[in-house]
């Protein structure tokens, strides 16, 4: 028997790797200086640790350390990228393109732009959750300055064709931002080859601590200009003021280093467990289907619809397993998720459960969950 409870909500957050915690601890108790203090050894040691972490995070994504801006997480990174770029193009006509299935932090930033009179286009998606490149081409205007499309969707796992999207943006001199939060640490992402100009990531989705993230800002070809959203001491090359979260940044760096070293095996393991879960559920439980793209999907995500069942009832009947119906990111929201609605699920949106495996998930856990879900689904359907 596996140990309970089983955690399968890894698209919401992940366990902090104990190796990451160990790396962080001295930065609370001994090396507690402010990384901006340049007059004593406490500050120098903190600054050096931040510099090491910057190199580690940059290395994971094929970037230059100077292209990393520390933030409080991907929510802030998305805000900074979108509002920061549009603020740097003050013309009222400046146009922004995104998609209806983006994370709330992108959609709410887009609404913010609209309220301040900017023009925004929201691309729709197909039933797999992908945008169409011809829709994107049709949406470009001479005034388009930024496109923001996520790399991997946090609810249904669908990957967008970011290389093609980036190429279309490049041809037109339009900047491309991608929220890659769900992909980093689970699959190779290299900005040496990908035509992405700004990219959001966060530590807690890759076994790092909560409350620390980064925005990648390309420095050459093109050099991205960004207007700071936080006024203050001008930290992070003036792009994000505020005393750095040194211990968190150290943890993020360590998480990135581990991910880089273990990426090949980790990706293979995640895909193996994900596919075992998908094939197990679709093969043994009637009236199930996989939401999102069948192949172009996050290594660790399976979003499954159970016909004729309320997802909330299924989750409530399975207290041994940490699961969710979708995003934890719009915590106050009620009603079906905007992503499941956008792929046209209709009533099935309320019957869909998100499963997310991780570095710590075992085959035994997956097999137990598949068996148990089958039992519960039959019982709930009999009761109806
Ligand atoms: C979790 C998540 C975020 C938000 O990240 P925080 O660090 O929690 O602010 C943004 N985008 C995506 C795709 C996510 O999965």
Tab-separated table of C-alpha atoms and ligand atoms in Angstrom:
chain	number	residue	atom	x	y	z
A	1	UNK	CA	0.000	0.000	0.000
A	2	UNK	CA	1.249	3.520	-0.703
A	3	UNK	CA	1.536	6.078	2.085
A	4	UNK	CA	-1.434	8.446	2.415
A	5	UNK	CA	-2.343	11.099	1.533
A	6	UNK	CA	-1.109	10.892	-2.039
A	7	UNK	CA	-0.250	14.271	-3.554
A	8	UNK	CA	-1.362	14.635	-7.180
A	9	UNK	CA	-1.852	18.395	-7.347
A	10	UNK	CA	1.585	19.133	-8.751
A	11	UNK	CA	0.298	21.653	-11.283
A	12	UNK	CA	-0.756	23.837	-8.332
A	13	UNK	CA	2.505	23.547	-6.415
A	14	UNK	CA	5.203	21.007	-5.683
A	15	UNK	CA	7.002	19.722	-2.624
A	16	UNK	CA	10.164	21.699	-1.908
A	17	UNK	CA	13.046	19.302	-2.527
A	18	UNK	CA	14.862	18.625	0.791
A	19	UNK	CA	18.142	19.418	-0.984
A	20	UNK	CA	16.694	22.848	-1.762
A	21	UNK	CA	15.652	23.376	1.865
A	22	UNK	CA	19.173	22.443	3.026
A	23	UNK	CA	20.703	24.923	0.609
A	24	UNK	CA	18.393	27.682	1.870
A	25	UNK	CA	18.777	27.253	5.634
A	26	UNK	CA	22.116	29.076	6.133
A	27	UNK	CA	20.620	32.120	4.429
A	28	UNK	CA	18.180	32.577	7.300
A	29	UNK	CA	20.501	31.941	10.212
A	30	UNK	CA	24.064	32.888	9.267
A	31	UNK	CA	24.290	34.577	5.878
A	32	UNK	CA	21.365	36.929	6.439
A	33	UNK	CA	22.804	40.055	4.853
A	34	UNK	CA	21.011	42.254	2.356
A	35	UNK	CA	22.367	41.501	-1.115
A	36	UNK	CA	22.381	45.243	-1.821
A	37	UNK	CA	24.605	46.015	1.189
A	38	UNK	CA	28.011	46.574	-0.318
A	39	UNK	CA	29.836	47.770	2.815
A	40	UNK	CA	30.321	44.498	4.725
A	41	UNK	CA	30.857	40.779	4.351
A	42	UNK	CA	27.242	39.874	5.205
A	43	UNK	CA	26.095	41.775	2.143
A	44	UNK	CA	28.891	40.450	-0.048
A	45	UNK	CA	28.091	36.846	0.866
A	46	UNK	CA	24.403	37.383	0.096
A	47	UNK	CA	25.220	39.060	-3.213
A	48	UNK	CA	27.498	36.192	-4.149
A	49	UNK	CA	24.785	33.630	-3.376
A	50	UNK	CA	22.309	35.582	-5.516
A	51	UNK	CA	24.837	35.684	-8.321
A	52	UNK	CA	25.348	31.904	-8.161
A	53	UNK	CA	21.585	31.356	-8.271
A	54	UNK	CA	21.275	33.711	-11.227
A	55	UNK	CA	23.828	31.618	-13.086
A	56	UNK	CA	22.003	28.393	-12.146
A	57	UNK	CA	18.583	29.611	-13.297
A	58	UNK	CA	20.046	31.138	-16.473
A	59	UNK	CA	21.881	27.901	-17.277
A	60	UNK	CA	18.683	25.858	-16.998
A	61	UNK	CA	16.979	27.959	-19.700
A	62	UNK	CA	19.979	28.738	-21.909
A	63	UNK	CA	20.090	32.418	-20.951
A	64	UNK	CA	22.717	34.906	-19.859
A	65	UNK	CA	22.612	35.580	-16.085
A	66	UNK	CA	22.093	39.278	-16.857
A	67	UNK	CA	18.796	38.364	-18.534
A	68	UNK	CA	17.261	37.118	-15.259
A	69	UNK	CA	15.112	39.500	-13.192
A	70	UNK	CA	14.052	38.122	-9.794
A	71	UNK	CA	10.398	38.504	-8.886
A	72	UNK	CA	7.995	37.150	-6.275
A	73	UNK	CA	6.676	34.491	-8.674
A	74	UNK	CA	5.165	33.981	-12.087
A	75	UNK	CA	2.145	36.164	-11.320
A	76	UNK	CA	4.455	39.122	-10.875
A	77	UNK	CA	6.626	38.075	-13.832
A	78	UNK	CA	3.557	38.037	-16.100
A	79	UNK	CA	2.433	41.443	-14.834
A	80	UNK	CA	5.906	42.914	-15.275
A	81	UNK	CA	6.335	41.503	-18.775
A	82	UNK	CA	2.978	42.625	-20.124
A	83	UNK	CA	2.460	45.962	-18.380
A	84	UNK	CA	6.194	46.685	-18.501
A	85	UNK	CA	6.430	46.277	-22.290
A	86	UNK	CA	3.187	48.126	-23.041
A	87	UNK	CA	4.266	50.993	-20.763
A	88	UNK	CA	7.460	51.231	-22.778
A	89	UNK	CA	5.304	51.772	-25.899
A	90	UNK	CA	3.178	54.672	-24.694
A	91	UNK	CA	1.209	55.177	-27.906
A	92	UNK	CA	-2.495	54.660	-27.262
A	93	UNK	CA	-2.679	52.489	-30.397
A	94	UNK	CA	-0.165	49.917	-29.116
A	95	UNK	CA	-1.769	46.509	-29.514
A	96	UNK	CA	-1.409	43.342	-27.450
A	97	UNK	CA	-2.312	39.756	-28.441
A	98	UNK	CA	-2.948	36.902	-26.016
A	99	UNK	CA	-5.304	33.908	-25.777
A	100	UNK	CA	-8.446	33.035	-23.827
A	101	UNK	CA	-6.809	30.070	-22.056
A	102	UNK	CA	-3.957	32.009	-20.462
A	103	UNK	CA	-3.267	32.089	-16.730
A	104	UNK	CA	-5.354	34.605	-14.787
A	105	UNK	CA	-2.283	36.785	-14.217
A	106	UNK	CA	-1.979	37.293	-17.989
A	107	UNK	CA	-5.713	37.743	-18.553
A	108	UNK	CA	-6.043	40.226	-15.692
A	109	UNK	CA	-3.014	42.161	-16.951
A	110	UNK	CA	-4.712	42.280	-20.363
A	111	UNK	CA	-7.920	43.612	-18.746
A	112	UNK	CA	-5.852	46.220	-16.975
A	113	UNK	CA	-4.462	47.348	-20.339
A	114	UNK	CA	-7.967	47.491	-21.811
A	115	UNK	CA	-9.186	49.623	-18.915
A	116	UNK	CA	-6.382	52.063	-19.636
A	117	UNK	CA	-7.533	52.292	-23.240
A	118	UNK	CA	-5.203	49.780	-24.899
A	119	UNK	CA	-6.330	47.432	-27.612
A	120	UNK	CA	-6.162	43.690	-26.858
A	121	UNK	CA	-6.956	40.672	-29.057
A	122	UNK	CA	-7.826	37.383	-27.355
A	123	UNK	CA	-7.195	34.376	-29.607
A	124	UNK	CA	-9.486	31.380	-29.265
A	125	UNK	CA	-8.234	27.793	-29.134
A	126	UNK	CA	-9.220	24.521	-30.797
A	127	UNK	CA	-10.718	21.580	-28.878
A	128	UNK	CA	-7.182	20.463	-27.919
A	129	UNK	CA	-6.423	23.873	-26.467
A	130	UNK	CA	-4.008	25.130	-29.118
A	131	UNK	CA	-4.219	28.485	-30.867
A	132	UNK	CA	-4.141	28.500	-34.655
A	133	UNK	CA	-1.122	30.134	-36.277
A	134	UNK	CA	-3.332	31.563	-39.031
A	135	UNK	CA	-5.515	33.238	-36.369
A	136	UNK	CA	-2.359	34.761	-34.946
A	137	UNK	CA	-1.208	35.982	-38.359
A	138	UNK	CA	-4.639	37.523	-38.934
A	139	UNK	CA	-4.544	39.245	-35.545
A	140	UNK	CA	-1.273	41.130	-36.120
A	141	UNK	CA	-1.653	44.864	-36.762
A	142	UNK	CA	1.014	47.410	-37.583
A	143	UNK	CA	0.585	48.597	-33.979
A	144	UNK	CA	1.094	45.173	-32.362
A	145	UNK	CA	3.958	45.392	-29.877
A	146	UNK	CA	3.607	42.221	-27.795
A	147	UNK	CA	2.216	38.694	-28.012
A	148	UNK	CA	1.841	36.659	-24.806
A	149	UNK	CA	1.082	32.944	-25.184
A	150	UNK	CA	1.902	30.343	-22.571
A	151	UNK	CA	4.178	27.406	-23.214
A	152	UNK	CA	2.175	24.791	-21.292
A	153	UNK	CA	-1.316	25.167	-19.865
A	154	UNK	CA	-1.628	24.674	-16.106
A	155	UNK	CA	-5.088	23.072	-16.305
A	156	UNK	CA	-5.208	20.869	-19.392
A	157	UNK	CA	-1.474	20.556	-20.040
A	158	UNK	CA	-1.609	21.610	-23.704
A	159	UNK	CA	1.638	22.942	-25.163
A	160	UNK	CA	1.481	25.841	-27.607
A	161	UNK	CA	3.737	25.834	-30.691
A	162	UNK	CA	5.983	28.515	-29.201
A	163	UNK	CA	8.826	28.135	-31.727
A	164	UNK	CA	6.447	28.858	-34.619
A	165	UNK	CA	4.690	31.632	-32.690
A	166	UNK	CA	8.023	33.243	-31.866
A	167	UNK	CA	9.154	33.036	-35.490
A	168	UNK	CA	5.979	34.803	-36.673
A	169	UNK	CA	6.546	37.533	-34.074
A	170	UNK	CA	10.215	37.948	-35.056
A	171	UNK	CA	9.334	38.395	-38.742
A	172	UNK	CA	7.186	41.336	-37.725
A	173	UNK	CA	9.413	42.854	-35.068
A	174	UNK	CA	6.822	42.041	-32.396
A	175	UNK	CA	8.010	41.001	-28.917
A	176	UNK	CA	6.975	37.559	-27.672
A	177	UNK	CA	6.370	36.762	-23.995
A	178	UNK	CA	5.681	33.215	-22.860
A	179	UNK	CA	4.536	32.020	-19.444
A	180	UNK	CA	6.635	28.860	-19.219
A	181	UNK	CA	5.950	28.249	-15.535
A	182	UNK	CA	4.615	24.722	-15.985
A	183	UNK	CA	7.326	23.594	-18.412
A	184	UNK	CA	10.546	24.633	-16.725
A	185	UNK	CA	12.209	21.714	-14.970
A	186	UNK	CA	9.962	19.189	-16.712
A	187	UNK	CA	11.158	19.493	-20.294
A	188	UNK	CA	14.108	21.099	-22.047
A	189	UNK	CA	13.608	24.812	-22.771
A	190	UNK	CA	16.503	26.719	-24.322
A	191	UNK	CA	16.345	30.388	-25.140
A	192	UNK	CA	19.465	29.986	-27.240
A	193	UNK	CA	17.225	28.525	-29.913
A	194	UNK	CA	13.665	29.529	-28.982
A	195	UNK	CA	12.625	32.955	-30.329
A	196	UNK	CA	11.154	34.081	-26.998
A	197	UNK	CA	11.929	37.594	-25.731
A	198	UNK	CA	10.399	37.474	-22.257
A	199	UNK	CA	9.629	34.346	-20.235
A	200	UNK	CA	7.996	33.833	-16.835
A	201	UNK	CA	8.967	31.113	-14.402
A	202	UNK	CA	8.469	30.333	-10.727
A	203	UNK	CA	10.373	28.196	-8.222
A	204	UNK	CA	7.471	26.469	-6.489
A	205	UNK	CA	6.310	24.580	-9.590
A	206	UNK	CA	9.726	22.937	-9.861
A	207	UNK	CA	10.400	21.816	-6.282
A	208	UNK	CA	11.706	25.194	-5.158
A	209	UNK	CA	10.198	27.491	-2.509
A	210	UNK	CA	7.046	29.586	-2.895
A	211	UNK	CA	7.258	33.342	-3.312
A	212	UNK	CA	10.183	33.565	-5.710
A	213	UNK	CA	10.193	33.630	-9.477
A	214	UNK	CA	11.958	35.181	-12.395
A	215	UNK	CA	11.330	37.028	-15.597
A	216	UNK	CA	13.733	36.374	-18.448
A	217	UNK	CA	14.280	39.598	-20.411
A	218	UNK	CA	16.275	39.237	-23.644
A	219	UNK	CA	19.287	41.546	-23.855
A	220	UNK	CA	20.215	41.351	-27.500
A	221	UNK	CA	18.599	40.703	-30.857
A	222	UNK	CA	16.329	42.220	-29.730
A	223	UNK	CA	17.162	44.107	-26.567
A	224	UNK	CA	13.859	44.326	-24.703
A	225	UNK	CA	12.923	47.612	-23.069
A	226	UNK	CA	10.752	47.262	-20.001
A	227	UNK	CA	9.160	49.825	-17.740
A	228	UNK	CA	9.427	48.927	-14.032
A	229	UNK	CA	6.129	48.276	-12.255
A	230	UNK	CA	7.535	48.691	-8.743
A	231	UNK	CA	9.119	51.998	-7.817
A	232	UNK	CA	11.949	51.899	-5.331
A	233	UNK	CA	15.661	51.438	-5.039
A	234	UNK	CA	16.257	50.378	-8.615
A	235	UNK	CA	17.311	46.806	-7.884
A	236	UNK	CA	17.522	44.276	-10.723
A	237	UNK	CA	18.857	46.805	-13.251
A	238	UNK	CA	15.983	49.118	-12.446
A	239	UNK	CA	13.391	46.576	-13.574
A	240	UNK	CA	12.215	45.388	-10.156
A	241	UNK	CA	12.895	47.249	-6.941
A	242	UNK	CA	12.814	45.657	-3.517
A	243	UNK	CA	15.224	43.832	-1.215
A	244	UNK	CA	15.978	40.478	-2.758
A	245	UNK	CA	14.534	37.334	-1.183
A	246	UNK	CA	18.023	35.886	-0.789
A	247	UNK	CA	17.082	32.551	0.801
A	248	UNK	CA	14.284	32.049	-1.719
A	249	UNK	CA	16.570	32.919	-4.620
A	250	UNK	CA	19.202	30.490	-3.320
A	251	UNK	CA	16.492	27.810	-3.203
A	252	UNK	CA	15.360	28.645	-6.734
A	253	UNK	CA	18.963	28.361	-7.921
A	254	UNK	CA	19.393	24.994	-6.231
A	255	UNK	CA	16.101	23.746	-7.688
A	256	UNK	CA	17.271	24.849	-11.140
A	257	UNK	CA	20.628	23.109	-10.716
A	258	UNK	CA	18.917	19.852	-9.671
A	259	UNK	CA	16.451	20.117	-12.558
A	260	UNK	CA	19.238	20.649	-15.038
A	261	UNK	CA	21.222	17.660	-13.767
A	262	UNK	CA	18.227	15.341	-13.616
A	263	UNK	CA	16.097	16.653	-16.469
A	264	UNK	CA	16.457	13.740	-18.870
A	265	UNK	CA	15.534	11.065	-16.315
A	266	UNK	CA	12.924	13.241	-14.658
A	267	UNK	CA	11.100	14.010	-17.901
A	268	UNK	CA	11.074	10.315	-18.815
A	269	UNK	CA	9.763	9.389	-15.365
A	270	UNK	CA	7.003	12.003	-15.463
A	271	UNK	CA	5.861	10.910	-18.910
A	272	UNK	CA	5.879	7.259	-17.832
A	273	UNK	CA	3.734	7.975	-14.753
A	274	UNK	CA	1.427	10.363	-16.630
A	275	UNK	CA	0.807	7.836	-19.388
A	276	UNK	CA	0.305	5.018	-16.887
A	277	UNK	CA	-2.335	7.164	-15.197
A	278	UNK	CA	-4.027	8.170	-18.455
A	279	UNK	CA	-4.009	4.672	-19.955
A	280	UNK	CA	-5.076	3.163	-16.643
A	281	UNK	CA	-8.047	5.475	-16.230
A	282	UNK	CA	-9.169	5.530	-19.864
A	283	UNK	CA	-8.679	1.760	-20.114
A	284	UNK	CA	-10.482	0.731	-16.946
A	285	UNK	CA	-13.091	3.404	-16.246
A	286	UNK	CA	-15.957	3.764	-18.691
A	287	UNK	CA	-17.042	7.166	-19.962
A	288	UNK	CA	-13.691	8.866	-19.509
A	289	UNK	CA	-11.763	11.084	-21.898
A	290	UNK	CA	-8.535	13.018	-21.821
A	291	UNK	CA	-8.881	16.796	-21.988
A	292	UNK	CA	-6.225	18.818	-23.778
A	293	UNK	CA	-3.872	17.716	-26.523
A	294	UNK	CA	-3.314	13.938	-26.823
A	295	UNK	CA	0.455	14.238	-27.387
A	296	UNK	CA	1.528	17.889	-27.194
A	297	UNK	CA	1.125	18.114	-23.436
A	298	UNK	CA	3.051	18.733	-20.222
A	299	UNK	CA	5.026	15.672	-19.077
A	300	UNK	CA	3.225	15.621	-15.728
A	301	UNK	CA	-0.396	16.557	-16.441
A	302	UNK	CA	-3.507	14.508	-17.104
A	303	UNK	CA	-6.890	16.227	-17.131
A	304	UNK	CA	-9.673	13.669	-17.312
A	305	UNK	CA	-13.408	14.082	-17.845
A	306	UNK	CA	-15.751	11.558	-16.190
A	307	UNK	CA	-19.067	11.569	-18.024
A	308	UNK	CA	-22.163	11.977	-15.887
A	309	UNK	CA	-20.198	12.723	-12.701
A	310	UNK	CA	-19.556	15.856	-10.704
A	311	UNK	CA	-15.800	16.267	-10.337
A	312	UNK	CA	-16.334	17.770	-6.875
A	313	UNK	CA	-18.183	14.631	-5.757
A	314	UNK	CA	-15.361	12.429	-7.008
A	315	UNK	CA	-12.718	14.516	-5.242
A	316	UNK	CA	-14.764	14.577	-2.023
A	317	UNK	CA	-15.059	10.769	-2.135
A	318	UNK	CA	-11.305	10.424	-2.443
A	319	UNK	CA	-9.840	12.090	0.659
A	320	UNK	CA	-6.712	9.922	0.356
A	321	UNK	CA	-5.626	11.834	-2.741
A	322	UNK	CA	-4.891	15.547	-3.192
A	323	UNK	CA	-6.550	16.471	-6.488
A	324	UNK	CA	-8.262	19.479	-7.956
A	325	UNK	CA	-10.731	20.388	-10.631
A	326	UNK	CA	-8.402	22.887	-12.192
A	327	UNK	CA	-6.672	26.071	-11.386
A	328	UNK	CA	-5.837	27.096	-7.838
A	329	UNK	CA	-4.990	30.467	-9.269
A	330	UNK	CA	-8.418	32.057	-9.340
A	331	UNK	CA	-9.255	30.899	-5.859
A	332	UNK	CA	-12.462	32.909	-5.541
A	333	UNK	CA	-13.874	31.858	-8.879
A	334	UNK	CA	-16.950	29.694	-9.116
A	335	UNK	CA	-18.362	27.962	-12.148
A	336	UNK	CA	-16.486	26.003	-14.804
A	337	UNK	CA	-12.926	26.995	-15.552
A	338	UNK	CA	-12.317	29.420	-18.406
A	339	UNK	CA	-9.903	26.921	-19.959
A	340	UNK	CA	-12.331	23.983	-20.000
A	341	UNK	CA	-15.048	26.256	-21.366
A	342	UNK	CA	-12.701	27.534	-24.080
A	343	UNK	CA	-12.002	24.027	-25.417
A	344	UNK	CA	-15.743	23.517	-25.729
A	345	UNK	CA	-16.274	20.928	-23.020
A	346	UNK	CA	-19.716	22.248	-22.150
A	347	UNK	CA	-21.234	20.201	-19.331
A	348	UNK	CA	-18.163	17.977	-19.107
A	349	UNK	CA	-16.246	20.954	-17.698
A	350	UNK	CA	-17.836	20.216	-14.321
A	351	UNK	CA	-16.865	16.551	-14.627
A	352	UNK	CA	-13.151	17.100	-15.147
A	353	UNK	CA	-10.352	16.380	-12.696
A	354	UNK	CA	-6.730	17.463	-12.967
A	355	UNK	CA	-4.031	14.939	-12.025
A	356	UNK	CA	-0.430	16.105	-11.741
A	357	UNK	CA	2.506	13.772	-11.036
A	358	UNK	CA	5.959	14.792	-9.824
A	359	UNK	CA	9.483	13.719	-8.977
A	360	UNK	CA	8.078	12.153	-5.810
A	361	UNK	CA	5.158	10.254	-7.343
A	362	UNK	CA	5.525	6.465	-7.462
A	363	UNK	CA	4.141	3.817	-9.786
A	364	UNK	CA	2.452	2.233	-6.760
A	365	UNK	CA	0.612	5.483	-6.035
A	366	UNK	CA	-0.547	5.799	-9.625
A	367	UNK	CA	-1.814	2.223	-9.696
A	368	UNK	CA	-3.651	2.651	-6.408
A	369	UNK	CA	-5.294	5.864	-7.622
A	370	UNK	CA	-6.392	4.262	-10.902
A	371	UNK	CA	-8.004	1.359	-9.038
A	372	UNK	CA	-9.647	3.556	-6.435
A	373	UNK	CA	-11.000	6.077	-8.931
A	374	UNK	CA	-12.564	3.192	-10.864
A	375	UNK	CA	-14.322	1.929	-7.727
A	376	UNK	CA	-15.587	5.360	-6.728
A	377	UNK	CA	-16.814	6.242	-10.195
A	378	UNK	CA	-18.858	3.010	-10.385
A	379	UNK	CA	-20.300	3.628	-6.896
A	380	UNK	CA	-21.199	7.256	-7.634
A	381	UNK	CA	-22.789	6.305	-10.953
A	382	UNK	CA	-24.853	3.544	-9.292
A	383	UNK	CA	-26.090	6.025	-6.720
A	384	UNK	CA	-27.402	8.364	-9.376
B	1	LIG	C1	1.317	28.724	-11.016
B	1	LIG	C2	1.293	29.500	-12.275
B	1	LIG	C3	1.449	30.890	-12.276
B	1	LIG	C4	1.535	31.678	-11.008
B	1	LIG	O1	2.762	31.513	-10.392
B	1	LIG	P1	2.980	32.076	-8.908
B	1	LIG	O2	4.458	31.927	-8.714
B	1	LIG	O3	2.189	31.200	-8.014
B	1	LIG	O4	2.555	33.483	-8.886
B	1	LIG	C5	1.443	31.544	-13.475
B	1	LIG	N1	1.312	30.880	-14.635
B	1	LIG	C6	1.165	29.557	-14.687
B	1	LIG	C7	1.029	28.876	-15.999
B	1	LIG	C8	1.148	28.827	-13.508
B	1	LIG	O5	0.984	27.511	-13.569
